[in-house]
Amino acid sequence: MATLSLVGSVVILGLGVPVASEASQQKGQAQFIRCAACHSTRAADRPSTGPHLEGIVGRKAGAVTNFTYSERLRKGDFIWDEARIDAFLAAPQSTDPGMCLTFRGLAKAEDRAALLAYLKAPAS
């Protein structure tokens, strides 16, 4: 029998796989308002100033085929994992100078975690 226990804003299923809570995803959706002018969360949407963010966790830098990236990101040899996304969200101009000039970052770790939970959720 699977058991549920709450740990902060994460629900732990009996198999030990963390799943972001709905409340955390909703908070992340509210944080996404800062990203929405340039990004979508759905691959089916037309690219804007920035590429879509559906499936960003685990995606290679510069990998969205219908988006024109900067040379730095086209040649980027990294994966957008949770740690890299968190660092970018905290201080975008420190981790990736010249990218996303209007976004100054999210100072609170809980806001970054919620936004990451929202980005990891299946696109609706």
PDB file of N, CA, C and O in Angstrom, residues 29-56:
ATOM      1  N   GLN A  29       3.246  29.068 -10.929  1.00  0.00           N
ATOM      2  CA  GLN A  29       2.534  29.683 -12.048  1.00  0.00           C
ATOM      3  C   GLN A  29       2.438  31.199 -11.825  1.00  0.00           C
ATOM      4  O   GLN A  29       2.599  31.980 -12.766  1.00  0.00           O
ATOM      5  N   ALA A  30       2.221  31.603 -10.593  1.00  0.00           N
ATOM      6  CA  ALA A  30       2.182  33.040 -10.277  1.00  0.00           C
ATOM      7  C   ALA A  30       3.559  33.670 -10.505  1.00  0.00           C
ATOM      8  O   ALA A  30       3.657  34.803 -10.991  1.00  0.00           O
ATOM      9  N   GLN A  31       4.625  32.955 -10.191  1.00  0.00           N
ATOM     10  CA  GLN A  31       5.980  33.460 -10.431  1.00  0.00           C
ATOM     11  C   GLN A  31       6.282  33.545 -11.933  1.00  0.00           C
ATOM     12  O   GLN A  31       7.048  34.401 -12.374  1.00  0.00           O
ATOM     13  N   PHE A  32       5.672  32.659 -12.700  1.00  0.00           N
ATOM     14  CA  PHE A  32       5.934  32.613 -14.148  1.00  0.00           C
ATOM     15  C   PHE A  32       5.496  33.893 -14.851  1.00  0.00           C
ATOM     16  O   PHE A  32       5.978  34.181 -15.950  1.00  0.00           O
ATOM     17  N   ILE A  33       4.671  34.686 -14.221  1.00  0.00           N
ATOM     18  CA  ILE A  33       4.236  35.949 -14.827  1.00  0.00           C
ATOM     19  C   ILE A  33       5.446  36.783 -15.235  1.00  0.00           C
ATOM     20  O   ILE A  33       5.419  37.507 -16.220  1.00  0.00           O
ATOM     21  N   ARG A  34       6.541  36.642 -14.509  1.00  0.00           N
ATOM     22  CA  ARG A  34       7.778  37.366 -14.819  1.00  0.00           C
ATOM     23  C   ARG A  34       8.448  36.834 -16.084  1.00  0.00           C
ATOM     24  O   ARG A  34       9.282  37.514 -16.663  1.00  0.00           O
ATOM     25  N   CYS A  35       8.098  35.646 -16.482  1.00  0.00           N
ATOM     26  CA  CYS A  35       8.712  34.995 -17.642  1.00  0.00           C
ATOM     27  C   CYS A  35       7.823  35.060 -18.881  1.00  0.00           C
ATOM     28  O   CYS A  35       8.305  34.939 -20.011  1.00  0.00           O
ATOM     29  N   ALA A  36       6.518  35.218 -18.648  1.00  0.00           N
ATOM     30  CA  ALA A  36       5.517  35.051 -19.699  1.00  0.00           C
ATOM     31  C   ALA A  36       5.622  36.063 -20.836  1.00  0.00           C
ATOM     32  O   ALA A  36       5.157  35.790 -21.944  1.00  0.00           O
ATOM     33  N   ALA A  37       6.232  37.209 -20.617  1.00  0.00           N
ATOM     34  CA  ALA A  37       6.380  38.179 -21.703  1.00  0.00           C
ATOM     35  C   ALA A  37       7.294  37.639 -22.800  1.00  0.00           C
ATOM     36  O   ALA A  37       7.154  38.015 -23.965  1.00  0.00           O
ATOM     37  N   CYS A  38       8.202  36.749 -22.437  1.00  0.00           N
ATOM     38  CA  CYS A  38       9.183  36.234 -23.397  1.00  0.00           C
ATOM     39  C   CYS A  38       9.078  34.734 -23.653  1.00  0.00           C
ATOM     40  O   CYS A  38       9.620  34.243 -24.646  1.00  0.00           O
ATOM     41  N   HIS A  39       8.444  33.992 -22.746  1.00  0.00           N
ATOM     42  CA  HIS A  39       8.422  32.533 -22.836  1.00  0.00           C
ATOM     43  C   HIS A  39       7.012  31.976 -22.723  1.00  0.00           C
ATOM     44  O   HIS A  39       6.160  32.556 -22.073  1.00  0.00           O
ATOM     45  N   SER A  40       6.833  30.796 -23.304  1.00  0.00           N
ATOM     46  CA  SER A  40       5.619  30.007 -23.150  1.00  0.00           C
ATOM     47  C   SER A  40       6.007  28.724 -22.426  1.00  0.00           C
ATOM     48  O   SER A  40       7.171  28.347 -22.398  1.00  0.00           O
ATOM     49  N   THR A  41       5.028  28.050 -21.873  1.00  0.00           N
ATOM     50  CA  THR A  41       5.288  26.748 -21.252  1.00  0.00           C
ATOM     51  C   THR A  41       4.846  25.602 -22.154  1.00  0.00           C
ATOM     52  O   THR A  41       4.874  24.453 -21.744  1.00  0.00           O
ATOM     53  N   ARG A  42       4.463  25.928 -23.387  1.00  0.00           N
ATOM     54  CA  ARG A  42       3.974  24.895 -24.304  1.00  0.00           C
ATOM     55  C   ARG A  42       4.791  24.902 -25.597  1.00  0.00           C
ATOM     56  O   ARG A  42       4.945  25.940 -26.241  1.00  0.00           O
ATOM     57  N   ALA A  43       5.284  23.744 -25.980  1.00  0.00           N
ATOM     58  CA  ALA A  43       6.067  23.616 -27.206  1.00  0.00           C
ATOM     59  C   ALA A  43       5.246  23.972 -28.441  1.00  0.00           C
ATOM     60  O   ALA A  43       5.799  24.435 -29.438  1.00  0.00           O
ATOM     61  N   ALA A  44       3.942  23.792 -28.386  1.00  0.00           N
ATOM     62  CA  ALA A  44       3.080  24.063 -29.543  1.00  0.00           C
ATOM     63  C   ALA A  44       2.914  25.560 -29.808  1.00  0.00           C
ATOM     64  O   ALA A  44       2.534  25.950 -30.910  1.00  0.00           O
ATOM     65  N   ASP A  45       3.219  26.387 -28.807  1.00  0.00           N
ATOM     66  CA  ASP A  45       3.075  27.831 -28.989  1.00  0.00           C
ATOM     67  C   ASP A  45       4.200  28.373 -29.866  1.00  0.00           C
ATOM     68  O   ASP A  45       5.312  27.849 -29.872  1.00  0.00           O
ATOM     69  N   ARG A  46       3.892  29.449 -30.559  1.00  0.00           N
ATOM     70  CA  ARG A  46       4.868  30.100 -31.418  1.00  0.00           C
ATOM     71  C   ARG A  46       5.950  30.754 -30.549  1.00  0.00           C
ATOM     72  O   ARG A  46       5.630  31.405 -29.543  1.00  0.00           O
ATOM     73  N   PRO A  47       7.234  30.630 -30.923  1.00  0.00           N
ATOM     74  CA  PRO A  47       8.292  31.258 -30.123  1.00  0.00           C
ATOM     75  C   PRO A  47       8.120  32.774 -30.049  1.00  0.00           C
ATOM     76  O   PRO A  47       7.615  33.406 -30.974  1.00  0.00           O
ATOM     77  N   SER A  48       8.557  33.324 -28.958  1.00  0.00           N
ATOM     78  CA  SER A  48       8.500  34.765 -28.744  1.00  0.00           C
ATOM     79  C   SER A  48       9.944  35.259 -28.650  1.00  0.00           C
ATOM     80  O   SER A  48      10.811  34.755 -29.359  1.00  0.00           O
ATOM     81  N   THR A  49      10.198  36.169 -27.746  1.00  0.00           N
ATOM     82  CA  THR A  49      11.559  36.656 -27.531  1.00  0.00           C
ATOM     83  C   THR A  49      12.453  35.522 -27.032  1.00  0.00           C
ATOM     84  O   THR A  49      13.634  35.475 -27.342  1.00  0.00           O
ATOM     85  N   GLY A  50      11.868  34.608 -26.271  1.00  0.00           N
ATOM     86  CA  GLY A  50      12.596  33.455 -25.756  1.00  0.00           C
ATOM     87  C   GLY A  50      11.926  32.178 -26.210  1.00  0.00           C
ATOM     88  O   GLY A  50      10.770  32.178 -26.631  1.00  0.00           O
ATOM     89  N   PRO A  51      12.631  31.065 -26.135  1.00  0.00           N
ATOM     90  CA  PRO A  51      12.052  29.775 -26.534  1.00  0.00           C
ATOM     91  C   PRO A  51      11.018  29.281 -25.526  1.00  0.00           C
ATOM     92  O   PRO A  51      10.961  29.777 -24.393  1.00  0.00           O
ATOM     93  N   HIS A  52      10.217  28.300 -25.941  1.00  0.00           N
ATOM     94  CA  HIS A  52       9.269  27.707 -24.984  1.00  0.00           C
ATOM     95  C   HIS A  52      10.059  26.997 -23.893  1.00  0.00           C
ATOM     96  O   HIS A  52      11.205  26.590 -24.100  1.00  0.00           O
ATOM     97  N   LEU A  53       9.438  26.863 -22.753  1.00  0.00           N
ATOM     98  CA  LEU A  53      10.103  26.235 -21.611  1.00  0.00           C
ATOM     99  C   LEU A  53       9.532  24.857 -21.283  1.00  0.00           C
ATOM    100  O   LEU A  53       9.922  24.263 -20.275  1.00  0.00           O
ATOM    101  N   GLU A  54       8.647  24.337 -22.118  1.00  0.00           N
ATOM    102  CA  GLU A  54       8.146  22.975 -21.892  1.00  0.00           C
ATOM    103  C   GLU A  54       9.326  22.011 -22.000  1.00  0.00           C
ATOM    104  O   GLU A  54      10.084  22.040 -22.967  1.00  0.00           O
ATOM    105  N   GLY A  55       9.496  21.194 -20.997  1.00  0.00           N
ATOM    106  CA  GLY A  55      10.576  20.213 -21.005  1.00  0.00           C
ATOM    107  C   GLY A  55      11.956  20.810 -20.786  1.00  0.00           C
ATOM    108  O   GLY A  55      12.962  20.180 -21.096  1.00  0.00           O
ATOM    109  N   ILE A  56      12.036  22.008 -20.215  1.00  0.00           N
ATOM    110  CA  ILE A  56      13.331  22.663 -20.021  1.00  0.00           C
ATOM    111  C   ILE A  56      14.243  21.860 -19.095  1.00  0.00           C
ATOM    112  O   ILE A  56      15.447  21.782 -19.316  1.00  0.00           O
TER     113      ILE A  56
END
